[in-house]
Amino acid sequence: MDGALPLIWRKFGERYDLDGNKCGTCGTAYFPARAVCPKCRRKGTLVAQKMPKKGKIVTFTELFAGPAGFEHETPYFIAIIELDNKARLLSQVVDSEKEKVKVGARVEKVFRKISDIDPEGPIAYGYKFKVVG
Amino acid sequence: MIGIVGYGAYVPKYRITIEEIARVWQKDGKAISKGLNVKEKAVGSLDEDAATIAVEAARKAVSHAGIEAKNIGALYVGSESHPYAVKPTASIVADAIGASPDLTAADLEFACKAGTAGIQMCLGLVGSEMPKWIEYGMSIGADTAQGRPGDALEFTAASGGAAYIIGKKNEEIIAEIEDTYSFTTDTPDFWRRPHAEFPRHAGRFTGEPAYFKHSIGAAKGMMERTGTKPSDFDYAVFHQPNGKFPIRVAKMLGFEKEQIEQGLTTPHIGNTYSASMMLGLASVLDKAKAGERIFAVSYGSGAGSDAFVIKATKNIEKNRPKPVFELFKEKEYIDYATYAKFRKKLKSL
Ligand SMILES: [Zn+2]
């Protein structure tokens, strides 16, 4: 478990603040950051960029049986979210009433615990989203 | 001039009523609620802790101040529910808001007043000749306060956070901190030993020799040093372990009910511990107009109080955040079973 720590730690920027990148050539935003723009290949010029904190739900599902570490959180929603710059990511949707979680709903990033399985181990923090308005 | 350049408040969405907690323990909920002057309390969700609450409050403060987070040179988090016994909450917050790595950071603990001790530290650092490079300091009070199931504390122990950014540019300061004074003694009214799940307290002993003695000691000392009296202030805020104590201490000191109403948050969301007085002050700042003066006193068991004399500047009216009382309205009620799950009160969780 602790052996995976350096890997998690290197992703703090991504998990804490949606650090991604953007292709200066075609303007496409990527999250997580990519090494190469798949559209422009060698002509692409990728620059670091923070993703916008708001977006909308593209598709979602309600989970009744969670994976290890999430058993007690069920039922909960996970959704594909399209950020305002068109980048897409998968995230848990929290603090949102069932009837408000739907395709097209506006969502906003929140900072939450992602996993806290081992009471003596490290706590992983990162982004989740909640429906706004 | 030195003072507040921005503030942020965060209250989790979930609420449990005092009557619901009383129902489980077969107690008279109506009488308890009335006795404490608390209707319901805010409860953090399963994935919230003092660090996530601190981050949310800090982000709002940065956005309200309109500053670059990387210019924050000192960051302190006061809490009695830091997620780690060893490993700072402050470094998590600094990273999450983009203040890393050029800053000093540390966690503070002084029961419910660690966050205001952090404000005092920021005042010192921001105003200091050495180091000179600290432009802004941030102090946060954040807690997911816990009460042992069935204990009297369970009716009020709540979750919430408030963050303050201290700066020294006249054009940015929304409220000048004119002076501060503290009153501290070794008083064992409330404590939690390492590895203990829930805090313990000395029952009635927490009132007169603890809360009242220190709040009054700090308040009187502050007024003496600044040559002020209660009628010189438009608002007064005190620590709020329940909805009754702050009203009583205000009366004992000679403040009127009208001066303290805007800063009373515990009747609506419970005692948010390190955030309690800081949330009350945020609510006062939501309303305060240029030139109005605020008297603020925190209290932390163990025991001590920090007092502040604050004066709103004309900048306060330029850019107001969403009022604290509006945040209270974004809520969803939960039952005791959900509450027990959220706050991990069952050992198997
Ligand atoms: Zn491209």
Coordinates of C-alpha atoms and ligand atoms in Angstrom, one line a residue:
Chain A
M1 CA 0.0 0.0 0.0
D2 CA 2.7 2.5 1.1
G3 CA 4.6 1.5 -2.0
A4 CA 2.0 3.2 -4.2
L5 CA 2.5 6.5 -2.3
P6 CA 5.0 8.2 -4.7
L7 CA 2.6 7.5 -7.5
I8 CA -0.3 9.1 -5.7
W9 CA 1.8 12.0 -4.5
R10 CA 2.9 12.9 -8.1
K11 CA -0.7 13.2 -9.0
F12 CA -1.6 15.8 -6.3
G13 CA -1.7 18.7 -8.8
E14 CA -4.1 16.7 -10.9
R15 CA -6.3 15.5 -8.0
Y16 CA -6.3 18.7 -5.9
D17 CA -6.6 21.3 -8.5
L18 CA -7.4 19.7 -11.9
D19 CA -3.9 20.4 -13.4
G20 CA -4.1 19.3 -17.0
N21 CA -2.8 20.7 -20.3
K22 CA -3.8 22.3 -23.6
C23 CA -2.6 22.0 -27.1
G24 CA -1.5 25.4 -28.3
T25 CA -1.8 24.4 -31.9
C26 CA -5.5 23.1 -32.0
G27 CA -6.7 24.5 -28.7
T28 CA -7.9 21.1 -27.3
A29 CA -7.7 20.8 -23.5
Y30 CA -6.6 17.5 -21.9
F31 CA -7.3 16.1 -18.5
P32 CA -5.3 14.3 -17.3
A33 CA -2.4 16.0 -19.1
R34 CA -1.2 14.3 -22.2
A35 CA 2.4 13.9 -23.5
V36 CA 1.3 14.3 -27.1
C37 CA -1.8 15.9 -28.7
P38 CA -3.5 13.0 -30.5
K39 CA -4.9 15.4 -33.1
C40 CA -1.8 17.4 -34.0
R41 CA 0.9 14.7 -33.2
R42 CA 4.3 16.2 -33.7
K43 CA 2.9 19.7 -34.6
G44 CA 1.2 19.9 -31.2
T45 CA 2.5 22.3 -28.5
L46 CA 1.3 21.2 -25.1
V47 CA 1.2 23.7 -22.2
A48 CA 0.2 23.2 -18.6
Q49 CA -3.2 24.5 -17.7
K50 CA -5.6 24.3 -14.8
M51 CA -9.0 23.0 -15.8
P52 CA -12.1 25.1 -15.1
K53 CA -13.9 24.2 -11.9
K54 CA -17.4 24.0 -13.5
G55 CA -19.0 21.8 -16.1
K56 CA -22.0 19.6 -16.8
I57 CA -23.0 16.0 -16.5
V58 CA -22.7 14.1 -19.8
T59 CA -23.8 10.7 -18.5
F60 CA -24.1 9.2 -15.0
T61 CA -24.8 6.0 -13.1
E62 CA -25.9 5.2 -9.5
L63 CA -23.8 2.6 -7.8
F64 CA -25.3 0.3 -5.2
A65 CA -22.3 -1.9 -4.7
G66 CA -19.0 0.0 -4.3
P67 CA -15.4 -1.2 -4.8
A68 CA -13.1 -1.7 -1.8
G69 CA -13.0 1.5 0.2
F70 CA -16.3 2.8 -1.0
E71 CA -18.6 0.1 0.5
H72 CA -20.0 2.4 3.1
E73 CA -20.7 5.3 0.6
T74 CA -23.2 3.4 -1.5
P75 CA -25.5 4.3 -3.1
Y76 CA -23.5 7.0 -4.8
F77 CA -23.3 8.6 -8.2
I78 CA -20.4 8.6 -10.7
A79 CA -20.6 10.7 -13.8
I80 CA -18.7 11.7 -16.9
I81 CA -18.4 15.4 -16.6
E82 CA -17.7 17.8 -19.4
L83 CA -15.8 20.8 -18.1
D84 CA -16.4 24.3 -19.5
N85 CA -13.4 23.9 -21.8
K86 CA -14.8 20.6 -23.2
A87 CA -12.3 18.4 -21.3
R88 CA -14.0 15.3 -19.9
L89 CA -13.4 13.4 -16.7
L90 CA -15.0 10.7 -14.5
S91 CA -15.9 11.8 -11.0
Q92 CA -18.1 11.0 -8.1
V93 CA -21.1 13.3 -7.6
V94 CA -21.8 14.2 -4.0
D95 CA -24.1 16.4 -1.9
S96 CA -26.7 16.4 -4.7
E97 CA -30.3 15.3 -4.3
K98 CA -31.2 12.3 -6.5
E99 CA -33.7 14.2 -8.7
K100 CA -31.1 16.9 -9.5
V101 CA -28.5 14.4 -10.8
K102 CA -29.3 14.3 -14.5
V103 CA -27.8 14.7 -17.9
G104 CA -27.0 18.4 -18.5
A105 CA -27.0 19.4 -14.9
R106 CA -24.4 22.1 -13.9
V107 CA -21.8 20.8 -11.6
E108 CA -19.0 22.4 -9.6
K109 CA -15.7 20.9 -8.2
V110 CA -15.4 20.2 -4.5
F111 CA -12.5 19.0 -2.4
R112 CA -13.1 15.7 -0.7
K113 CA -11.6 12.5 0.7
I114 CA -11.2 10.0 -2.2
S115 CA -10.2 7.1 0.0
D116 CA -9.5 6.4 3.6
I117 CA -9.4 2.6 3.8
D118 CA -6.6 1.9 6.3
P119 CA -7.0 3.7 9.6
E120 CA -3.2 3.9 10.0
G121 CA -2.5 4.6 6.3
P122 CA -2.4 7.8 4.3
I123 CA -5.7 9.6 3.3
A124 CA -6.2 10.4 -0.3
Y125 CA -7.8 13.7 -1.1
G126 CA -9.0 15.0 -4.4
Y127 CA -11.8 16.3 -6.6
K128 CA -15.5 15.4 -6.7
F129 CA -18.3 17.3 -8.1
K130 CA -21.7 18.6 -6.8
V131 CA -24.8 19.8 -8.7
V132 CA -25.2 23.5 -8.4
G133 CA -28.4 25.7 -8.8
Chain B
M1 CA -2.7 49.5 8.7
I2 CA -3.1 45.8 9.0
G3 CA -6.3 43.7 8.7
I4 CA -8.6 41.3 7.0
V5 CA -8.4 41.4 3.2
G6 CA -10.8 38.4 2.6
Y7 CA -12.7 35.7 4.4
G8 CA -14.5 32.5 3.5
A9 CA -17.0 30.4 5.3
Y10 CA -17.9 26.8 4.7
V11 CA -20.7 24.7 6.3
P12 CA -21.4 21.1 5.2
K13 CA -24.8 20.5 3.7
Y14 CA -26.2 17.9 6.1
R15 CA -28.2 18.8 9.3
I16 CA -29.5 16.7 12.2
T17 CA -32.0 18.2 14.6
I18 CA -31.5 18.2 18.3
E19 CA -34.9 16.4 18.6
E20 CA -33.7 13.6 16.4
I21 CA -30.6 13.0 18.5
A22 CA -32.7 13.2 21.7
R23 CA -35.2 10.7 20.2
V24 CA -32.5 8.0 19.9
W25 CA -31.4 8.5 23.6
Q26 CA -35.0 8.8 24.8
K27 CA -34.5 12.3 26.1
D28 CA -36.8 15.4 25.9
G29 CA -35.6 16.9 22.6
K30 CA -37.8 20.1 22.8
A31 CA -36.5 20.9 26.3
I32 CA -32.9 20.2 25.4
S33 CA -33.1 22.3 22.2
K34 CA -34.7 25.2 24.2
G35 CA -32.2 24.9 27.0
L36 CA -29.2 25.0 24.6
N37 CA -30.9 27.5 22.2
V38 CA -29.8 25.2 19.3
K39 CA -32.2 23.8 16.7
E40 CA -30.0 21.7 14.6
K41 CA -26.3 21.1 13.8
A42 CA -24.3 20.8 10.6
V43 CA -22.8 17.4 9.9
G44 CA -19.9 16.7 7.5
S45 CA -20.5 14.0 5.0
L46 CA -18.6 10.7 5.0
D47 CA -15.9 12.1 2.7
E48 CA -15.4 15.4 4.6
D49 CA -12.9 16.1 7.4
A50 CA -11.2 19.2 8.9
A51 CA -8.8 19.3 5.9
T52 CA -11.5 19.2 3.2
I53 CA -13.6 21.8 5.1
A54 CA -10.5 24.0 5.5
V55 CA -9.8 23.8 1.8
E56 CA -13.3 24.9 0.9
A57 CA -13.2 27.8 3.3
A58 CA -9.7 28.8 2.1
R59 CA -10.7 28.8 -1.6
K60 CA -13.6 31.1 -0.8
A61 CA -11.4 33.4 1.1
V62 CA -8.8 33.6 -1.8
S63 CA -11.6 34.3 -4.2
H64 CA -13.2 37.0 -2.0
A65 CA -9.8 38.7 -1.4
G66 CA -9.1 38.6 -5.1
I67 CA -5.4 37.8 -4.5
E68 CA -3.1 35.2 -6.0
A69 CA -2.9 32.2 -3.6
K70 CA 0.9 31.9 -4.3
N71 CA 1.4 35.3 -2.5
I72 CA 0.2 33.8 0.8
G73 CA 3.4 33.5 2.9
A74 CA 2.0 31.9 6.1
L75 CA -0.9 29.5 6.5
Y76 CA -2.2 28.1 9.8
V77 CA -5.0 25.6 10.4
G78 CA -6.6 25.5 13.9
S79 CA -8.6 22.4 14.7
E80 CA -9.2 19.8 17.3
S81 CA -10.1 17.3 14.6
H82 CA -7.0 17.4 12.4
P83 CA -7.2 14.2 10.2
Y84 CA -3.7 13.2 11.1
A85 CA -2.0 13.1 14.6
V86 CA 1.3 13.7 12.7
K87 CA 1.2 15.2 9.2
P88 CA -0.1 18.8 8.9
T89 CA -3.5 19.7 7.6
A90 CA -1.9 23.1 6.6
S91 CA 0.3 21.6 3.9
I92 CA -2.7 19.9 2.3
V93 CA -4.6 23.2 2.3
A94 CA -1.6 25.1 0.9
D95 CA -1.2 22.6 -1.9
A96 CA -4.9 22.5 -2.8
I97 CA -5.3 26.3 -3.0
G98 CA -2.0 26.8 -5.0
A99 CA -0.1 28.5 -2.2
S100 CA 2.8 26.0 -2.2
P101 CA 5.8 26.1 -1.9
D102 CA 6.9 29.6 -0.9
L103 CA 5.2 29.7 2.5
T104 CA 5.5 28.7 6.1
A105 CA 2.7 26.5 7.4
A106 CA 1.7 24.7 10.6
D107 CA -1.3 23.2 12.4
L108 CA -2.5 24.7 15.6
E109 CA -4.5 23.2 18.4
F110 CA -6.1 25.1 21.3
A111 CA -9.6 23.5 21.4
C112 CA -12.0 26.1 19.9
K113 CA -9.6 29.0 19.7
A114 CA -6.7 27.7 17.6
G115 CA -7.9 29.5 14.5
T116 CA -7.9 32.9 16.2
A117 CA -4.4 32.2 17.6
G118 CA -3.5 31.7 14.0
I119 CA -4.9 35.2 13.1
Q120 CA -2.7 36.7 15.8
M121 CA 0.3 34.9 14.3
C122 CA -0.5 36.2 10.9
L123 CA -0.8 39.7 12.3
G124 CA 2.7 39.4 13.7
L125 CA 4.2 37.9 10.6
V126 CA 2.5 40.2 8.0
G127 CA 3.4 43.3 10.1
S128 CA 6.9 42.2 10.9
E129 CA 10.3 43.6 9.8
M130 CA 11.7 40.0 9.7
P131 CA 10.7 38.2 7.7
K132 CA 9.8 40.9 5.2
W133 CA 8.6 38.7 2.4
I134 CA 5.2 37.7 3.9
E135 CA 2.6 39.7 2.1
Y136 CA -0.4 37.8 3.3
G137 CA -1.1 35.3 6.0
M138 CA -4.1 32.9 6.2
S139 CA -5.6 31.4 9.3
I140 CA -8.4 28.8 9.2
G141 CA -10.6 27.4 11.9
A142 CA -12.1 24.1 10.8
D143 CA -13.6 21.2 12.7
T144 CA -15.7 18.1 12.4
A145 CA -16.4 18.1 16.1
Q146 CA -17.3 14.9 17.8
G147 CA -19.3 14.1 20.8
R148 CA -19.5 10.6 22.4
P149 CA -22.8 9.0 21.5
G150 CA -25.3 9.9 24.3
D151 CA -23.1 12.6 25.8
A152 CA -24.4 16.1 26.3
L153 CA -21.8 17.4 23.7
E154 CA -23.4 15.3 21.0
F155 CA -26.3 17.8 20.8
T156 CA -24.0 20.6 19.7
A157 CA -20.7 19.2 18.3
A158 CA -20.9 20.3 14.6
S159 CA -18.8 20.7 11.5
G160 CA -17.8 23.9 9.7
G161 CA -14.9 26.1 8.8
A162 CA -13.9 29.8 8.3
A163 CA -10.8 31.2 6.7
Y164 CA -9.3 34.7 7.0
I165 CA -6.6 36.4 5.0
I166 CA -4.5 39.0 6.7
G167 CA -2.8 41.7 4.7
K168 CA -1.2 45.2 5.0
K169 CA -2.2 47.1 1.8
N170 CA -4.6 49.9 2.7
E171 CA -6.5 49.6 -0.6
E172 CA -7.1 45.9 0.1
I173 CA -8.1 45.8 3.7
I174 CA -11.8 45.4 4.3
A175 CA -11.6 45.5 8.1
E176 CA -8.7 46.8 10.1
I177 CA -7.6 44.9 13.1
E178 CA -6.9 47.7 15.5
D179 CA -5.7 45.6 18.4
T180 CA -5.7 42.1 20.0
Y181 CA -5.3 40.8 23.5
S182 CA -5.4 37.3 25.0
F183 CA -6.1 35.7 28.4
T184 CA -4.7 32.3 29.1
T185 CA -4.6 29.9 32.2
D186 CA -4.2 26.2 32.7
T187 CA -7.8 25.1 33.2
P188 CA -8.7 21.4 32.5
D189 CA -12.3 21.8 31.5
F190 CA -12.2 19.8 28.2
W191 CA -9.6 17.5 26.7
R192 CA -8.9 14.5 24.5
R193 CA -5.9 12.2 25.1
P194 CA -3.9 10.7 22.2
H195 CA -5.7 7.7 20.7
A196 CA -9.0 8.6 22.4
E197 CA -11.9 8.8 20.0
F198 CA -14.0 11.4 21.8
P199 CA -13.1 14.4 24.0
R200 CA -14.1 14.4 27.7
H201 CA -15.2 17.4 29.7
A202 CA -15.7 18.5 33.3
G203 CA -19.5 18.9 33.1
R204 CA -20.7 22.1 34.8
F205 CA -17.1 23.1 35.4
T206 CA -16.9 24.1 31.7
G207 CA -19.1 27.2 32.5
E208 CA -18.1 29.7 35.1
P209 CA -14.3 29.0 35.7
A210 CA -13.7 28.2 32.1
Y211 CA -15.8 29.8 29.3
F212 CA -17.0 32.8 31.3
K213 CA -13.8 33.6 33.2
H214 CA -11.6 33.6 30.1
S215 CA -14.1 35.3 27.7
I216 CA -14.6 38.0 30.3
G217 CA -10.9 38.2 31.2
A218 CA -10.0 38.8 27.5
A219 CA -12.9 41.1 26.8
K220 CA -12.2 43.4 29.8
G221 CA -8.4 43.4 29.2
M222 CA -9.0 44.3 25.6
M223 CA -11.4 47.2 26.5
E224 CA -9.0 48.5 29.1
R225 CA -6.0 48.5 26.7
T226 CA -8.0 50.2 23.9
G227 CA -9.9 52.5 26.2
T228 CA -13.2 51.3 24.8
K229 CA -16.5 50.3 26.3
P230 CA -19.4 48.1 25.0
S231 CA -21.3 51.0 23.5
D232 CA -18.4 51.9 21.3
F233 CA -19.1 48.8 19.2
D234 CA -21.7 48.2 16.6
Y235 CA -21.3 44.4 16.8
A236 CA -19.9 41.9 19.3
V237 CA -19.1 38.2 18.6
F238 CA -18.2 35.5 21.2
H239 CA -17.4 31.8 21.1
Q240 CA -20.6 29.8 21.0
P241 CA -20.4 26.4 22.6
N242 CA -24.2 26.6 22.6
G243 CA -26.8 29.3 21.9
K244 CA -27.1 30.4 25.5
F245 CA -23.5 31.1 26.7
P246 CA -22.7 33.9 24.2
I247 CA -25.9 35.7 25.1
R248 CA -25.2 35.5 28.8
V249 CA -21.5 36.6 28.5
A250 CA -22.6 39.5 26.3
K251 CA -25.1 40.6 28.9
M252 CA -22.5 40.2 31.8
L253 CA -20.2 42.5 29.9
G254 CA -22.8 45.1 29.1
F255 CA -23.5 44.4 25.4
E256 CA -27.0 44.7 24.1
K257 CA -28.8 41.8 22.3
E258 CA -28.8 43.9 19.0
Q259 CA -25.0 43.9 19.0
I260 CA -24.6 40.2 19.1
E261 CA -27.5 38.8 17.0
Q262 CA -25.8 39.0 13.6
G263 CA -22.8 37.0 14.9
L264 CA -24.9 34.2 16.5
T265 CA -24.4 31.1 14.3
T266 CA -24.6 28.2 16.8
P267 CA -28.4 28.3 17.2
H268 CA -28.6 27.4 13.4
I269 CA -25.7 25.0 12.8
G270 CA -24.4 24.0 16.3
N271 CA -21.0 24.6 17.7
T272 CA -18.4 24.4 15.0
Y273 CA -15.6 24.5 17.5
S274 CA -12.5 26.2 16.0
A275 CA -14.8 27.8 13.4
S276 CA -17.5 29.0 15.9
M277 CA -16.4 32.6 16.6
M278 CA -14.8 32.9 13.2
L279 CA -18.1 32.1 11.4
G280 CA -19.9 34.5 13.7
L281 CA -17.4 37.2 12.7
A282 CA -17.8 36.4 9.0
S283 CA -21.6 36.8 9.4
V284 CA -20.9 40.2 11.0
L285 CA -18.6 41.2 8.2
D286 CA -21.3 40.3 5.7
K287 CA -23.4 43.2 7.2
A288 CA -20.8 45.7 8.6
K289 CA -20.6 49.0 6.9
A290 CA -17.6 51.3 6.6
G291 CA -16.5 52.7 9.9
E292 CA -18.4 50.2 12.0
R293 CA -16.6 48.6 14.9
I294 CA -16.6 45.0 15.9
F295 CA -15.6 43.4 19.2
A296 CA -14.7 39.7 18.9
V297 CA -13.7 37.2 21.5
S298 CA -12.9 33.5 21.0
Y299 CA -12.6 30.8 23.7
G300 CA -10.7 27.6 23.7
S301 CA -10.9 25.0 26.5
G302 CA -7.7 24.4 28.4
A303 CA -8.2 27.5 28.5
G304 CA -7.9 30.8 26.9
S305 CA -9.6 33.6 24.9
D306 CA -8.3 35.9 22.1
A307 CA -10.0 39.3 21.8
F308 CA -9.9 41.6 18.8
V309 CA -11.0 45.2 18.1
I310 CA -11.9 45.4 14.4
K311 CA -13.0 48.4 12.3
A312 CA -14.6 47.9 8.8
T313 CA -13.2 50.1 6.1
K314 CA -14.9 51.5 3.0
N315 CA -13.5 48.5 0.9
I316 CA -15.9 46.1 2.7
E317 CA -18.9 47.3 0.7
K318 CA -17.2 46.8 -2.7
N319 CA -17.3 43.0 -3.0
R320 CA -19.4 41.0 -0.6
P321 CA -19.3 37.2 -0.6
K322 CA -22.5 35.0 -0.3
P323 CA -23.7 35.8 3.3
V324 CA -23.0 33.1 5.9
F325 CA -26.7 33.0 6.8
E326 CA -27.5 32.2 3.1
L327 CA -25.0 29.2 3.3
F328 CA -27.0 27.9 6.3
K329 CA -30.0 27.5 4.1
E330 CA -28.3 25.1 1.7
K331 CA -29.2 22.0 3.8
E332 CA -30.6 18.5 3.8
Y333 CA -31.8 16.7 6.9
I334 CA -30.5 13.3 7.9
D335 CA -31.6 10.8 10.6
Y336 CA -29.4 9.5 13.4
A337 CA -28.4 6.3 11.5
T338 CA -27.1 8.3 8.6
Y339 CA -25.4 10.7 11.0
A340 CA -23.7 7.8 12.8
K341 CA -22.4 6.5 9.4
F342 CA -21.2 9.9 8.3
R343 CA -19.3 10.7 11.5
K344 CA -18.0 7.1 11.8
K345 CA -19.6 6.6 15.2
L346 CA -20.0 2.8 14.7
K347 CA -16.7 1.1 15.3
S348 CA -17.0 -1.2 12.3
L349 CA -16.9 1.9 10.0
Ligands
ZN1 ZN -3.5 19.7 -30.9

